[in-house]
Amino acid sequence: MVKMAEKERLLILSVDRDNDLGKKTGIQGPVIGRKDCIKAAATMAIADPSESDTNCIFGAIKKFDEIKEHNDAQVAILTGHGKTGFESDRKIIQQLDIVLDSFPATGIILVTDGAEDDQVIPILQGRAPIVSKETIIVKQASEVESTYYTIKQALNDPDFSRTFILVPGIVVLLWGIL
């Protein structure tokens, strides 16, 4: 007899490890549910329009909207502590446990804005498997983007990269000696 597979219960998480949400808006995690996450993201966008965590939260909401039709899903924001590290990770674990008590997930989809928030992956995997991860990258002004690619291409040129790294390196070395 073939056993019917249970429907996946996916938790879409935005993790703000350094607690910019709390520092800039006073909103403390966990924030659970689409409506409350939208409210938190909008409050954050008004408090600091340049904050990348805002885009990460909206990315998590978008992912939730995409998968909720075919899966049992929930979206949440976890916030850490002002200084990342042990205290921050401990707060994230406590908040994750609260979320999982109300929504026992079989898998987590992590939506992040960079490497700092990736540090929580082992913490999350200790509670439920991460089935997907998305990184939200904010598009920059075309001038900034073109400058970045120009520098990147220049560094790929062996002659230029040696000069570009060697000359400042010698200057810093001489400064240190003097």
mmCIF file of C-alpha atoms in Angstrom:
data_model
loop_
_atom_site.group_PDB
_atom_site.id
_atom_site.type_symbol
_atom_site.label_atom_id
_atom_site.label_comp_id
_atom_site.label_asym_id
_atom_site.label_seq_id
_atom_site.Cartn_x
_atom_site.Cartn_y
_atom_site.Cartn_z
ATOM 1 C CA MET A 1 0.000 0.000 0.000
ATOM 2 C CA VAL A 2 1.399 3.387 -1.033
ATOM 3 C CA LYS A 3 1.383 6.050 1.662
ATOM 4 C CA MET A 4 0.102 9.453 0.565
ATOM 5 C CA ALA A 5 2.702 12.189 0.982
ATOM 6 C CA GLU A 6 1.727 14.915 3.369
ATOM 7 C CA LYS A 7 1.461 18.411 1.992
ATOM 8 C CA GLU A 8 4.616 20.436 2.627
ATOM 9 C CA ARG A 9 4.409 23.160 5.248
ATOM 10 C CA LEU A 10 6.864 25.817 4.128
ATOM 11 C CA LEU A 11 8.025 28.712 6.268
ATOM 12 C CA ILE A 12 9.392 31.657 4.310
ATOM 13 C CA LEU A 13 11.833 33.555 6.505
ATOM 14 C CA SER A 14 13.470 36.941 6.315
ATOM 15 C CA VAL A 15 16.186 37.141 8.951
ATOM 16 C CA ASP A 16 17.432 40.537 10.153
ATOM 17 C CA ARG A 17 20.401 39.371 12.199
ATOM 18 C CA ASP A 18 21.556 42.854 13.244
ATOM 19 C CA ASN A 19 17.998 43.963 14.109
ATOM 20 C CA ASP A 20 17.776 47.022 11.859
ATOM 21 C CA LEU A 21 14.003 46.581 11.940
ATOM 22 C CA GLY A 22 13.913 46.913 15.716
ATOM 23 C CA LYS A 23 16.462 49.732 15.887
ATOM 24 C CA LYS A 24 14.822 51.862 13.185
ATOM 25 C CA THR A 25 11.131 51.141 13.791
ATOM 26 C CA GLY A 26 10.773 49.651 17.264
ATOM 27 C CA ILE A 27 9.182 46.526 15.759
ATOM 28 C CA GLN A 28 10.525 43.408 17.461
ATOM 29 C CA GLY A 29 10.504 39.937 16.016
ATOM 30 C CA PRO A 30 9.093 37.586 15.332
ATOM 31 C CA VAL A 31 6.705 39.181 12.880
ATOM 32 C CA ILE A 32 4.362 36.478 11.610
ATOM 33 C CA GLY A 33 1.951 36.607 8.688
ATOM 34 C CA ARG A 34 1.729 38.437 5.384
ATOM 35 C CA LYS A 35 -0.225 41.430 6.653
ATOM 36 C CA ASP A 36 2.112 42.087 9.597
ATOM 37 C CA CYS A 37 5.213 41.584 7.437
ATOM 38 C CA ILE A 38 3.938 44.121 4.897
ATOM 39 C CA LYS A 39 3.245 46.580 7.711
ATOM 40 C CA ALA A 40 6.759 46.054 9.128
ATOM 41 C CA ALA A 41 8.399 46.465 5.699
ATOM 42 C CA ALA A 42 6.427 49.625 4.937
ATOM 43 C CA THR A 43 7.325 51.095 8.337
ATOM 44 C CA MET A 44 10.983 50.258 7.692
ATOM 45 C CA ALA A 45 10.878 51.791 4.195
ATOM 46 C CA ILE A 46 9.549 55.033 5.639
ATOM 47 C CA ALA A 47 12.116 55.044 8.459
ATOM 48 C CA ASP A 48 15.053 54.331 6.134
ATOM 49 C CA PRO A 49 14.357 54.080 2.387
ATOM 50 C CA SER A 50 17.911 52.890 1.687
ATOM 51 C CA GLU A 51 17.728 49.876 4.033
ATOM 52 C CA SER A 52 18.300 46.585 2.176
ATOM 53 C CA ASP A 53 16.390 44.614 4.837
ATOM 54 C CA THR A 54 13.200 46.263 3.546
ATOM 55 C CA ASN A 55 13.720 44.715 0.123
ATOM 56 C CA CYS A 56 14.505 41.386 1.743
ATOM 57 C CA ILE A 57 11.191 41.439 3.636
ATOM 58 C CA PHE A 58 9.279 42.316 0.474
ATOM 59 C CA GLY A 59 11.172 39.497 -1.295
ATOM 60 C CA ALA A 60 9.984 37.044 1.361
ATOM 61 C CA ILE A 61 6.391 38.266 0.946
ATOM 62 C CA LYS A 62 6.653 37.863 -2.838
ATOM 63 C CA LYS A 63 7.995 34.314 -2.419
ATOM 64 C CA PHE A 64 5.136 33.547 0.000
ATOM 65 C CA ASP A 65 2.605 34.794 -2.576
ATOM 66 C CA GLU A 66 4.205 32.606 -5.255
ATOM 67 C CA ILE A 67 4.091 29.358 -3.299
ATOM 68 C CA LYS A 68 0.993 29.683 -1.110
ATOM 69 C CA GLU A 69 -1.313 28.488 -3.887
ATOM 70 C CA HIS A 70 0.329 25.056 -4.035
ATOM 71 C CA ASN A 71 1.706 24.669 -0.509
ATOM 72 C CA ASP A 72 0.691 25.255 3.058
ATOM 73 C CA ALA A 73 2.883 28.275 3.797
ATOM 74 C CA GLN A 74 3.605 31.061 6.268
ATOM 75 C CA VAL A 75 5.908 34.082 6.105
ATOM 76 C CA ALA A 76 7.805 35.547 9.048
ATOM 77 C CA ILE A 77 10.576 37.960 9.995
ATOM 78 C CA LEU A 78 13.108 37.068 12.663
ATOM 79 C CA THR A 79 15.213 39.796 14.262
ATOM 80 C CA GLY A 80 18.469 39.400 16.096
ATOM 81 C CA HIS A 81 20.358 41.770 18.336
ATOM 82 C CA GLY A 82 22.111 45.045 17.520
ATOM 83 C CA LYS A 83 25.483 43.320 17.599
ATOM 84 C CA THR A 84 25.639 40.171 15.554
ATOM 85 C CA GLY A 85 27.045 37.097 17.207
ATOM 86 C CA PHE A 86 26.018 34.897 20.096
ATOM 87 C CA GLU A 87 23.307 37.166 21.545
ATOM 88 C CA SER A 88 21.813 37.796 18.119
ATOM 89 C CA ASP A 89 21.760 34.114 17.207
ATOM 90 C CA ARG A 90 20.184 33.216 20.545
ATOM 91 C CA LYS A 91 17.339 35.681 19.922
ATOM 92 C CA ILE A 92 16.823 34.250 16.453
ATOM 93 C CA ILE A 93 16.575 30.707 17.869
ATOM 94 C CA GLN A 94 13.996 31.852 20.457
ATOM 95 C CA GLN A 95 11.930 33.618 17.804
ATOM 96 C CA LEU A 96 12.158 30.688 15.399
ATOM 97 C CA ASP A 97 10.842 28.381 18.119
ATOM 98 C CA ILE A 98 7.870 30.734 18.631
ATOM 99 C CA VAL A 99 7.119 30.710 14.904
ATOM 100 C CA LEU A 100 7.466 26.929 14.648
ATOM 101 C CA ASP A 101 5.117 26.466 17.629
ATOM 102 C CA SER A 102 2.402 28.334 15.744
ATOM 103 C CA PHE A 103 3.319 26.897 12.312
ATOM 104 C CA PRO A 104 5.158 23.545 12.447
ATOM 105 C CA ALA A 105 7.052 23.757 9.147
ATOM 106 C CA THR A 106 8.484 20.802 7.244
ATOM 107 C CA GLY A 107 10.862 23.105 5.376
ATOM 108 C CA ILE A 108 12.237 26.641 5.369
ATOM 109 C CA ILE A 109 12.756 29.002 2.476
ATOM 110 C CA LEU A 110 15.331 31.601 3.495
ATOM 111 C CA VAL A 111 15.233 34.998 1.826
ATOM 112 C CA THR A 112 18.339 37.006 2.619
ATOM 113 C CA ASP A 113 20.083 40.206 1.602
ATOM 114 C CA GLY A 114 23.647 39.065 2.020
ATOM 115 C CA ALA A 115 26.380 37.031 3.617
ATOM 116 C CA GLU A 116 25.822 38.312 7.160
ATOM 117 C CA ASP A 117 22.361 36.770 7.331
ATOM 118 C CA ASP A 118 23.712 33.526 5.802
ATOM 119 C CA GLN A 119 25.421 32.918 9.149
ATOM 120 C CA VAL A 120 22.055 31.726 10.539
ATOM 121 C CA ILE A 121 21.740 28.808 8.106
ATOM 122 C CA PRO A 122 23.076 26.207 10.592
ATOM 123 C CA ILE A 123 20.734 27.575 13.278
ATOM 124 C CA LEU A 124 17.703 27.274 11.006
ATOM 125 C CA GLN A 125 18.684 23.812 9.776
ATOM 126 C CA GLY A 126 18.776 22.646 13.373
ATOM 127 C CA ARG A 127 15.013 23.202 13.514
ATOM 128 C CA ALA A 128 13.838 22.375 9.958
ATOM 129 C CA PRO A 129 15.549 21.698 6.630
ATOM 130 C CA ILE A 130 16.220 24.643 4.332
ATOM 131 C CA VAL A 131 14.641 23.685 1.023
ATOM 132 C CA SER A 132 15.532 26.889 -0.805
ATOM 133 C CA LYS A 133 17.487 30.102 -0.382
ATOM 134 C CA GLU A 134 17.132 33.352 -2.270
ATOM 135 C CA THR A 135 19.375 36.371 -2.074
ATOM 136 C CA ILE A 136 17.793 39.736 -2.787
ATOM 137 C CA ILE A 137 20.196 42.082 -4.544
ATOM 138 C CA VAL A 138 19.121 45.691 -4.819
ATOM 139 C CA LYS A 139 19.706 47.197 -8.246
ATOM 140 C CA GLN A 140 21.873 50.294 -8.152
ATOM 141 C CA ALA A 141 21.999 53.407 -10.278
ATOM 142 C CA SER A 142 23.510 52.746 -13.703
ATOM 143 C CA GLU A 143 26.578 54.915 -12.928
ATOM 144 C CA VAL A 144 27.413 52.884 -9.831
ATOM 145 C CA GLU A 145 26.820 49.646 -11.668
ATOM 146 C CA SER A 146 28.976 50.646 -14.654
ATOM 147 C CA THR A 147 31.796 51.753 -12.322
ATOM 148 C CA TYR A 148 31.665 48.386 -10.567
ATOM 149 C CA TYR A 149 31.883 46.455 -13.824
ATOM 150 C CA THR A 150 34.681 48.699 -15.132
ATOM 151 C CA ILE A 151 36.748 48.026 -11.994
ATOM 152 C CA LYS A 152 35.935 44.318 -12.157
ATOM 153 C CA GLN A 153 37.072 44.082 -15.784
ATOM 154 C CA ALA A 154 40.216 46.083 -15.038
ATOM 155 C CA LEU A 155 41.118 43.685 -12.218
ATOM 156 C CA ASN A 156 40.710 40.769 -14.613
ATOM 157 C CA ASP A 157 43.493 42.288 -16.759
ATOM 158 C CA PRO A 158 46.712 40.751 -15.267
ATOM 159 C CA ASP A 159 48.957 43.734 -16.077
ATOM 160 C CA PHE A 160 46.566 46.316 -14.704
ATOM 161 C CA SER A 161 45.672 44.304 -11.589
ATOM 162 C CA ARG A 162 49.349 43.866 -10.660
ATOM 163 C CA THR A 163 49.900 47.621 -10.919
ATOM 164 C CA PHE A 164 46.626 48.438 -9.201
ATOM 165 C CA ILE A 165 47.427 46.219 -6.222
ATOM 166 C CA LEU A 166 51.223 46.611 -6.168
ATOM 167 C CA VAL A 167 51.485 50.423 -6.093
ATOM 168 C CA PRO A 168 49.022 51.004 -3.198
ATOM 169 C CA GLY A 169 50.598 48.041 -1.386
ATOM 170 C CA ILE A 170 54.061 49.618 -1.578
ATOM 171 C CA VAL A 171 52.703 52.987 -0.411
ATOM 172 C CA VAL A 172 51.016 51.384 2.615
ATOM 173 C CA LEU A 173 54.170 49.387 3.402
ATOM 174 C CA LEU A 174 56.379 52.495 3.247
ATOM 175 C CA TRP A 175 53.930 54.453 5.369
ATOM 176 C CA GLY A 176 54.034 51.720 7.993
ATOM 177 C CA ILE A 177 57.822 51.681 8.008
ATOM 178 C CA LEU A 178 58.059 55.460 8.364
#
